Coordinates of C-alpha atoms in Angstrom, one line a residue:
E1 CA 146.4 107.7 112.7
T2 CA 149.3 105.8 111.1
I3 CA 150.3 102.5 112.8
N4 CA 152.8 100.1 111.3
N5 CA 152.6 102.0 107.9
K6 CA 148.8 101.7 107.8
D7 CA 146.6 104.8 107.8
F8 CA 143.6 104.2 110.1
L9 CA 140.4 106.2 110.6
K10 CA 139.6 106.9 114.3
A11 CA 135.9 106.5 115.3
Y12 CA 134.4 109.2 117.5
F13 CA 131.4 107.3 118.9
P14 CA 131.2 106.1 122.5
K15 CA 133.2 103.1 123.5
G16 CA 131.5 99.7 123.1
K17 CA 132.1 96.1 123.9
F18 CA 133.8 93.6 121.6
G19 CA 132.7 90.1 120.8
S20 CA 128.9 90.4 120.5
S21 CA 126.6 89.3 117.6
L22 CA 123.5 91.2 116.4
T23 CA 120.5 89.7 114.7
T24 CA 118.1 91.8 112.7
S25 CA 115.5 91.1 110.0
I26 CA 114.7 91.9 106.4
L27 CA 111.5 91.2 104.5
G28 CA 112.9 89.5 101.4
D29 CA 115.9 88.1 99.7
P30 CA 118.5 90.3 98.0
K31 CA 118.8 90.2 94.2
T32 CA 122.6 90.5 94.0
F33 CA 125.8 91.1 95.9
N34 CA 127.2 93.3 93.2
P35 CA 127.0 96.9 94.4
Y36 CA 126.6 98.2 90.8
N37 CA 123.6 96.1 90.2
A38 CA 121.9 96.7 93.6
S39 CA 118.8 98.6 92.5
D40 CA 116.7 97.3 95.5
A41 CA 117.1 98.6 99.0
T42 CA 118.0 95.1 100.5
S43 CA 120.8 94.5 98.1
A44 CA 122.1 98.0 98.5
E45 CA 122.1 97.7 102.3
L46 CA 124.0 94.5 102.3
C47 CA 126.6 95.7 99.7
D48 CA 127.2 98.8 101.9
L49 CA 128.5 96.5 104.6
M50 CA 131.0 95.0 102.2
Y51 CA 132.3 97.9 100.1
D52 CA 133.5 101.4 101.1
G53 CA 133.8 104.5 99.0
L54 CA 136.3 107.4 98.9
V55 CA 134.1 109.5 101.2
S56 CA 131.0 109.2 103.4
T57 CA 128.4 111.5 105.1
D58 CA 129.1 112.3 108.7
P59 CA 125.8 111.5 110.6
K60 CA 126.6 114.2 113.2
D61 CA 126.4 117.2 110.8
G62 CA 125.8 115.9 107.3
Q63 CA 129.2 117.0 106.1
I64 CA 131.4 115.0 103.7
K65 CA 134.3 113.2 105.4
P66 CA 137.1 111.0 104.0
K67 CA 136.7 107.3 104.2
L68 CA 139.0 105.2 102.0
A69 CA 140.6 108.5 101.2
K70 CA 142.8 110.0 103.9
S71 CA 142.3 113.5 102.6
F72 CA 141.2 115.5 99.6
E73 CA 141.6 119.0 98.1
I74 CA 139.4 121.1 95.8
D75 CA 141.2 123.7 93.7
K76 CA 140.1 127.4 93.3
S77 CA 138.2 126.6 90.1
K78 CA 135.9 124.2 92.0
K79 CA 136.5 121.7 89.2
V80 CA 139.6 119.7 90.2
Y81 CA 139.4 117.3 93.1
T82 CA 142.5 115.5 94.3
F83 CA 142.2 112.5 96.6
H84 CA 144.9 110.9 98.7
L85 CA 144.2 107.3 99.7
R86 CA 145.1 105.7 103.0
K87 CA 148.3 103.7 102.8
G88 CA 148.4 100.1 103.9
L89 CA 144.8 99.3 103.0
T90 CA 144.1 95.8 101.8
W91 CA 141.2 93.9 100.3
S92 CA 139.8 90.9 102.1
D93 CA 142.0 88.6 100.1
G94 CA 145.1 90.4 101.3
K95 CA 145.8 92.3 98.0
P96 CA 146.6 96.0 98.4
L97 CA 143.8 98.5 97.9
T98 CA 145.2 101.4 95.9
A99 CA 144.3 104.3 93.6
K100 CA 144.4 101.8 90.7
D101 CA 141.2 100.3 92.1
V102 CA 139.6 103.8 92.3
Y103 CA 140.6 104.6 88.8
F104 CA 139.3 101.3 87.5
T105 CA 136.0 101.7 89.3
Y106 CA 135.2 105.1 87.9
N107 CA 136.9 105.0 84.5
T108 CA 135.9 101.5 83.5
V109 CA 132.9 100.4 85.6
I110 CA 130.9 103.7 86.2
F111 CA 131.9 105.7 83.2
G112 CA 131.8 102.6 81.1
G113 CA 128.1 102.2 81.9
F114 CA 128.3 98.9 83.7
G115 CA 125.6 97.9 86.1
D116 CA 122.3 99.8 86.6
G117 CA 123.7 103.2 85.5
S118 CA 122.5 105.3 88.4
T119 CA 125.9 106.4 89.5
K120 CA 126.8 107.4 85.9
D121 CA 123.6 109.4 85.7
A122 CA 124.4 111.2 88.9
M123 CA 127.9 112.2 87.6
T124 CA 126.9 113.4 84.2
I125 CA 127.3 117.1 83.8
N126 CA 126.0 118.9 80.7
K127 CA 126.0 115.4 79.0
Q128 CA 129.7 115.1 79.9
L129 CA 131.4 112.9 82.4
P130 CA 134.3 114.0 84.7
K131 CA 137.8 113.1 83.8
V132 CA 139.6 110.8 86.2
E133 CA 143.5 110.6 86.3
L134 CA 145.7 108.1 88.1
I135 CA 148.6 110.2 89.6
D136 CA 150.3 107.5 91.6
N137 CA 149.4 104.4 93.7
Y138 CA 147.8 106.6 96.4
T139 CA 146.6 109.7 94.4
V140 CA 143.7 110.1 92.0
K141 CA 142.4 113.3 90.5
F142 CA 138.9 114.1 89.1
T143 CA 138.2 117.1 86.8
T144 CA 134.6 118.1 86.3
P145 CA 133.5 119.9 83.1
A146 CA 132.1 122.7 85.3
P147 CA 131.7 123.4 89.0
F148 CA 129.3 120.7 90.2
A149 CA 127.6 121.0 93.6
P150 CA 126.7 117.3 94.2
F151 CA 130.0 115.9 93.0
L152 CA 131.6 115.1 96.4
R153 CA 128.6 113.1 97.5
T154 CA 128.7 111.0 94.4
L155 CA 132.2 109.8 95.4
S156 CA 130.7 107.7 98.2
S157 CA 130.1 105.0 95.6
A158 CA 131.6 101.6 96.3
I159 CA 135.2 101.0 95.1
L160 CA 135.6 97.6 93.4
P161 CA 138.8 95.4 93.3
E162 CA 140.3 95.8 89.9
H163 CA 142.0 92.3 90.1
I164 CA 138.6 90.7 90.5
F165 CA 136.3 92.8 88.2
K166 CA 138.7 93.6 85.3
N167 CA 138.1 90.4 83.5
V168 CA 134.4 90.7 84.3
T169 CA 134.1 94.0 82.4
K170 CA 135.9 92.5 79.4
K171 CA 133.0 90.1 79.0
G172 CA 130.4 92.9 78.7
N173 CA 127.6 94.4 80.7
S174 CA 125.3 91.4 80.4
Y175 CA 127.9 89.2 82.1
F176 CA 128.7 92.0 84.6
L177 CA 125.0 92.1 85.7
T178 CA 125.1 88.4 86.6
F179 CA 128.4 88.5 88.4
Q180 CA 128.2 88.2 92.2
G181 CA 124.6 87.0 92.0
I182 CA 122.9 85.5 95.0
D183 CA 124.3 82.0 94.1
T184 CA 127.9 83.3 94.6
N185 CA 130.1 81.4 97.0
P186 CA 130.7 83.8 99.9
K187 CA 134.3 82.8 100.1
T188 CA 135.0 84.2 96.6
L189 CA 133.8 87.7 97.5
V190 CA 136.7 90.2 97.8
T191 CA 135.6 93.2 99.8
S192 CA 136.8 96.3 101.7
G193 CA 134.0 97.0 104.2
P194 CA 133.6 96.2 107.9
F195 CA 131.9 92.9 107.3
R196 CA 132.4 89.9 105.1
L197 CA 129.6 87.6 103.8
K198 CA 129.8 84.2 105.5
E199 CA 126.6 82.5 104.6
Y200 CA 123.4 83.1 102.6
I201 CA 120.5 80.6 102.8
P202 CA 117.7 81.9 100.6
S203 CA 114.4 82.8 102.4
Q204 CA 116.1 82.0 105.7
R205 CA 119.1 84.1 106.7
I206 CA 122.2 86.0 105.7
I207 CA 125.3 85.9 108.0
F208 CA 128.1 88.4 108.0
E209 CA 131.4 88.1 110.0
K210 CA 133.8 90.8 111.1
S211 CA 136.5 91.8 108.7
Q212 CA 139.9 91.2 110.1
S213 CA 141.6 93.9 108.0
Y214 CA 139.3 96.9 108.4
Y215 CA 140.9 100.4 108.9
L216 CA 138.5 101.9 111.5
I217 CA 139.8 101.9 115.1
T218 CA 138.6 103.2 118.5
Q219 CA 140.2 106.1 120.3
E220 CA 142.3 103.4 122.1
N221 CA 143.6 102.0 118.8
E222 CA 141.4 98.9 118.9
M223 CA 140.3 97.3 115.6
L224 CA 136.6 97.8 114.8
P225 CA 133.9 96.7 114.3
Y226 CA 132.8 95.6 117.8
L227 CA 130.5 92.9 116.4
T228 CA 131.9 89.6 115.4
K229 CA 128.8 88.5 113.7
L230 CA 125.8 90.3 112.0
V231 CA 122.7 88.2 111.1
F232 CA 119.8 89.1 108.9
Q233 CA 116.8 86.8 109.2
I234 CA 114.6 86.8 106.1
V235 CA 111.1 86.9 107.5
G236 CA 108.8 87.4 104.4
D237 CA 106.4 90.0 105.9
M238 CA 106.1 92.6 108.6
N239 CA 103.9 90.4 110.8
N240 CA 106.7 87.8 111.0
Q241 CA 109.1 90.6 111.6
T242 CA 107.3 91.7 114.8
L243 CA 106.8 88.0 115.9
K244 CA 110.6 87.3 115.6
F245 CA 111.4 90.4 117.7
E246 CA 108.8 89.6 120.4
S247 CA 110.1 86.1 120.7
G248 CA 113.6 87.3 121.2
E249 CA 114.9 85.9 117.9
T250 CA 116.0 89.3 116.6
D251 CA 117.5 92.3 118.5
I252 CA 116.3 95.3 116.5
L253 CA 112.9 96.2 115.1
S254 CA 112.0 99.3 113.2
I255 CA 108.4 100.1 114.0
S256 CA 105.9 102.5 112.3
G257 CA 103.4 104.7 114.1
G258 CA 100.7 102.0 113.9
L259 CA 102.7 99.8 116.3
L260 CA 103.9 102.4 118.7
D261 CA 101.1 102.2 121.3
R262 CA 101.6 98.4 121.5
Y263 CA 105.3 98.6 122.0
K264 CA 105.1 101.5 124.5
E265 CA 103.0 99.1 126.6
L266 CA 105.4 96.2 126.1
E267 CA 108.4 98.3 126.9
K268 CA 107.2 98.5 130.5
T269 CA 108.0 94.8 131.0
G270 CA 110.1 93.9 127.9
N271 CA 113.8 93.7 127.6
F272 CA 114.1 96.6 125.0
D273 CA 114.0 100.3 124.7
I274 CA 112.2 102.5 122.1
Y275 CA 114.1 105.3 120.4
N276 CA 112.4 108.0 118.3
L277 CA 114.7 108.6 115.3
G278 CA 112.4 111.3 113.8
P279 CA 111.0 111.2 110.3
T280 CA 112.4 108.8 107.7
S281 CA 113.7 110.0 104.4
N282 CA 111.4 107.5 102.6
T283 CA 108.7 108.8 100.4
T284 CA 105.9 106.4 99.6
F285 CA 104.0 107.3 96.4
L286 CA 101.6 106.1 93.7
V287 CA 102.7 106.3 90.1
F288 CA 101.0 105.7 86.8
N289 CA 102.8 104.2 83.8
L290 CA 103.0 107.0 81.2
N291 CA 104.9 104.9 78.7
N292 CA 103.5 105.3 75.2
R293 CA 106.1 103.3 73.3
K294 CA 106.2 99.7 71.9
N295 CA 108.5 96.9 73.0
K296 CA 110.8 94.9 70.6
Q297 CA 107.9 92.8 69.6
G298 CA 106.0 95.9 68.4
K299 CA 103.4 95.6 71.2
Y300 CA 102.6 98.7 73.4
Y301 CA 103.9 98.5 76.9
V302 CA 100.6 100.0 78.1
N303 CA 97.1 99.4 76.6
P304 CA 96.4 102.4 74.3
V305 CA 93.0 102.8 76.1
K306 CA 94.7 103.2 79.4
Q307 CA 97.4 105.4 77.8
R308 CA 94.8 108.0 77.1
W309 CA 93.7 108.0 80.8
F310 CA 97.1 108.0 82.4
Q311 CA 98.5 110.7 80.1
D312 CA 95.6 113.0 80.9
R313 CA 96.6 115.5 83.5
N314 CA 92.9 116.0 84.5
F315 CA 92.7 112.3 85.2
R316 CA 95.8 112.2 87.3
T317 CA 94.8 115.3 89.2
A318 CA 91.4 113.8 89.9
I319 CA 93.1 110.7 91.4
D320 CA 95.3 113.0 93.5
Y321 CA 92.2 114.8 95.0
A322 CA 90.3 111.5 95.5
I323 CA 93.0 110.0 97.8
D324 CA 92.4 110.6 101.5
R325 CA 96.0 111.1 102.8
D326 CA 94.8 112.2 106.2
D327 CA 92.9 108.9 106.5
L328 CA 96.1 107.0 105.6
V329 CA 98.1 108.8 108.3
L330 CA 95.4 108.3 110.9
N331 CA 94.4 104.7 110.3
I332 CA 97.6 103.1 109.0
F333 CA 100.3 105.1 110.9
S334 CA 98.3 106.1 114.0
G335 CA 99.0 109.8 113.2
L336 CA 102.8 109.3 113.1
A337 CA 103.3 110.2 109.5
S338 CA 103.0 113.1 107.1
P339 CA 100.7 113.5 104.1
L340 CA 103.1 113.7 101.1
F341 CA 102.6 116.2 98.3
S342 CA 106.2 117.0 97.4
A343 CA 108.8 115.0 95.5
E344 CA 111.2 115.8 98.3
A345 CA 110.8 114.3 101.8
P346 CA 109.3 116.7 104.3
N347 CA 112.6 116.8 106.3
S348 CA 114.7 117.6 103.2
L349 CA 116.8 120.8 103.3
F350 CA 115.4 121.5 99.8
V351 CA 111.7 120.8 100.4
N352 CA 109.4 123.3 98.8
E353 CA 107.2 124.3 101.7
K354 CA 104.5 125.7 99.5
V355 CA 104.1 122.5 97.6
A356 CA 104.4 120.4 100.8
R357 CA 101.4 122.1 102.3
G358 CA 99.3 120.3 99.7
H359 CA 95.5 120.0 99.8
K360 CA 92.6 118.1 101.3
K361 CA 90.6 115.3 99.7
N362 CA 87.9 116.8 97.4
L363 CA 85.8 114.3 95.6
A364 CA 83.5 116.9 94.0
Y365 CA 86.5 118.7 92.4
A366 CA 88.0 115.3 91.2
K367 CA 84.7 114.5 89.4
S368 CA 84.6 118.0 87.8
L369 CA 88.1 117.4 86.4
L370 CA 87.1 114.1 85.0
A371 CA 84.0 115.7 83.3
L372 CA 86.3 118.2 81.6
S373 CA 88.1 115.3 79.9
G374 CA 84.8 113.7 78.8
F375 CA 84.5 111.0 81.4
Y376 CA 81.0 110.2 82.5
Y377 CA 79.0 107.9 84.9
K378 CA 76.7 105.0 84.2
N379 CA 75.4 103.0 87.2
N380 CA 78.1 104.6 89.4
Q381 CA 80.8 103.3 87.1
L382 CA 83.2 105.8 85.4
Y383 CA 83.5 105.6 81.6
D384 CA 85.8 107.5 79.3
K385 CA 84.4 109.5 76.3
F386 CA 84.9 106.4 74.1
N387 CA 82.6 104.4 76.3
N388 CA 85.4 102.3 77.9
P389 CA 84.8 101.5 81.6
V390 CA 87.8 102.8 83.7
E391 CA 89.5 99.9 85.3
F392 CA 93.2 99.3 86.0
E393 CA 95.6 97.2 88.1
L394 CA 97.3 98.6 91.2
L395 CA 100.4 96.8 92.4
T396 CA 102.7 96.9 95.5
N397 CA 105.1 94.5 97.2
A398 CA 103.7 91.7 99.3
G399 CA 104.9 91.4 102.9
N400 CA 104.9 95.2 103.6
T401 CA 101.7 95.5 105.5
Q402 CA 101.8 99.3 105.5
R403 CA 101.8 99.4 101.7
E404 CA 99.3 96.6 101.4
A405 CA 97.0 98.6 103.8
T406 CA 97.6 101.8 101.8
G407 CA 96.7 99.9 98.6
V408 CA 93.4 98.7 100.1
S409 CA 92.6 102.3 101.3
I410 CA 93.4 103.8 97.9
K411 CA 91.3 101.1 96.1
Q412 CA 88.3 102.2 98.2
D413 CA 89.0 105.9 97.6
L414 CA 89.1 105.4 93.8
E415 CA 86.0 103.2 93.9
N416 CA 84.2 106.2 95.4
L417 CA 85.2 107.9 92.2
G418 CA 83.6 105.2 90.1
I419 CA 86.9 103.5 89.2
K420 CA 87.4 99.7 89.5
V421 CA 90.9 99.0 90.9
N422 CA 92.3 95.5 90.8
F423 CA 94.8 95.7 93.7
K424 CA 97.5 93.1 94.0
A425 CA 100.5 92.6 96.3
I426 CA 103.2 90.7 94.6
E427 CA 106.7 89.5 95.5
F428 CA 109.1 92.4 95.6
N429 CA 111.6 91.2 93.0
S430 CA 108.8 90.6 90.6
L431 CA 107.5 94.1 91.3
I432 CA 110.9 95.6 90.5
S433 CA 111.2 93.5 87.3
R434 CA 107.8 94.7 86.1
T435 CA 108.4 98.3 86.8
L436 CA 112.0 98.7 85.6
N437 CA 112.6 95.9 83.1
S438 CA 109.4 94.6 81.4
V439 CA 107.5 97.9 82.1
D440 CA 104.4 95.7 82.5
F441 CA 102.3 97.6 85.0
D442 CA 99.4 100.2 85.1
C443 CA 99.9 101.8 88.5
V444 CA 102.2 101.0 91.5
I445 CA 102.6 102.0 95.1
I446 CA 106.3 102.0 96.0
A447 CA 108.8 103.9 98.1
L448 CA 112.2 105.5 97.5
T449 CA 114.8 106.7 99.9
S450 CA 115.6 110.3 99.2
N451 CA 118.8 112.1 100.2
V452 CA 117.6 114.9 102.4
L453 CA 120.9 116.7 101.9
E454 CA 121.2 116.5 98.2
P455 CA 118.3 116.5 95.6
H456 CA 120.6 115.6 92.8
S457 CA 120.7 112.0 94.2
G458 CA 117.1 111.8 92.7
N459 CA 118.1 112.8 89.2
N460 CA 118.0 109.2 88.1
V461 CA 114.3 109.2 89.0
W462 CA 113.3 112.5 87.4
K463 CA 115.6 112.8 84.3
H464 CA 114.0 111.2 81.2
D465 CA 116.8 108.6 80.7
G466 CA 117.3 107.9 84.5
A467 CA 117.5 104.3 85.6
L468 CA 114.6 104.8 88.1
H469 CA 112.3 107.0 85.8
I470 CA 109.5 104.8 86.9
F471 CA 106.6 106.9 85.6
N472 CA 107.9 106.7 82.0
Q473 CA 110.6 104.0 82.2
R474 CA 112.8 103.6 79.2
T475 CA 114.6 100.4 78.5
N476 CA 117.8 100.3 76.5
N477 CA 115.7 99.7 73.4
D478 CA 113.8 103.0 74.0
L479 CA 116.8 105.3 74.6
K480 CA 117.2 106.6 71.1
E481 CA 116.8 109.9 69.2
S482 CA 113.4 108.9 67.9
D483 CA 112.0 108.6 71.4
K484 CA 109.5 111.4 72.2
I485 CA 110.4 113.2 75.4
L486 CA 107.4 114.7 77.1
P487 CA 107.5 118.5 77.5
F488 CA 107.7 118.3 81.3
E489 CA 110.4 115.7 81.1
K490 CA 112.5 118.1 79.1
E491 CA 111.9 120.7 81.7
L492 CA 113.0 118.3 84.5
D493 CA 116.2 117.5 82.6
E494 CA 117.0 121.2 82.4
I495 CA 116.2 121.9 86.1
F496 CA 118.5 119.1 87.3
E497 CA 121.3 120.2 85.0
K498 CA 121.0 123.8 86.3
G499 CA 120.6 122.8 89.9
A500 CA 123.8 120.7 89.9
L501 CA 125.8 123.5 88.4
E502 CA 124.7 126.1 91.0
L503 CA 127.0 126.2 94.1
D504 CA 125.0 128.8 96.2
F505 CA 122.6 127.0 98.5
Q506 CA 119.8 129.5 98.4
K507 CA 119.9 129.7 94.6
R508 CA 120.0 125.9 94.4
K509 CA 116.9 125.7 96.6
E510 CA 115.0 128.1 94.3
I511 CA 115.9 125.9 91.3
Y512 CA 114.8 122.7 93.1
N513 CA 111.6 124.4 94.2
K514 CA 110.7 124.5 90.5
Y515 CA 111.1 120.8 90.0
Q516 CA 108.8 120.1 93.0
E517 CA 106.2 122.5 91.6
L518 CA 106.4 120.8 88.2
I519 CA 106.0 117.3 89.6
A520 CA 103.1 118.4 91.8
K521 CA 101.5 120.0 88.7

């Protein structure tokens, strides 16, 4: 609806009350307030509150709907997308938000490779990027090299203010990655979302206040959001998270199956209600470091002895069959979880049902696979054929009690296989740095949030040069022609290219079935 020359977006959700505050919790500190350097879930969640994209996903039906854009059209070729921005939009500093900001964000920031590169990865088609054109102050046009099924969803990426970031990009990517770090004065942040950062005290709290210029309104034309203040308490670990909730210091708590019985009992007398939101789209997994390259100092990222183990498919399959997923589900999640065998979440529209069925723990089969690769036992300890005892480090992030318990359980499962596992839970930002930057790890338990509507969102995990290709992470130093791409990595690259170019849902599903089969294999 247009009011006083400003194009507003009307909300469809039930009427609420204005003036409240909401307090919730997060385990650790953010790494940045720059949406194009937010590779961790906490930073991404906070940036989502401050920056909007052209479109968003409607939670009612999963369809793409306009957000900063008022409308859009796709031509008959399925390659040309024309977006019309809402008129009258402003940044939090009062400057107009126009198509120039959209053009700058895509043409300079994303296509220029600034930040972590994930968005650029997702928009690359046959090694080509879309063309973006500035038509006028309120119109921008994208032309893709070919019909590209995931394209619309990629346009939910945060739009940045050109007048703030233009000079930043001129200083190069190294400077860009430090811009809007966690030491930034909140008053200097120029944003477009429903909330503005008011205060950040490391290891204590993050406070957001309501934006006074947001474009979302109620059916009665009242300015949203309802909340005047949104507080995130930084609690350190999940035990503190539950204590804060039970003491009334926080208003919301996301609980796992392991806590459900306790809270169902507390609900009878407590001032709260429990809602079942169904399965999450998170996939928790264990991954070995398959990196066989050397760093700038000429030293191998992974000890060559361990390289031989990790790159041995029999070894990895043996680990797979030694882990008791049913035990994890029962003892850590009280039965309210699913054993995971597929790279897609079980509730994904594209999940390969055959792969998802998986298999049971089979220690005898695991040992037979190890024997095929020359491993043998001495005093119940596993040795490789070169007489090296099999021992490696397993990492996860401290404070997440579910992952810590998972690590302890897997350590025991693998000790039953004769493998010594040195399990450590370390600070989350350190874990991210070791897996993505220094590539200094043997094996890690971590989780990623998958998009259950669009597998291509995971292309930066599975393509060989993806920013989150954790199992064979390549630094900028490694991305060169001489880098050896593993055969199955090449196959994954081809599958994701093909899947993105297919518009028919059923045909796309068949293509993505193959990538899940390949990962499982």
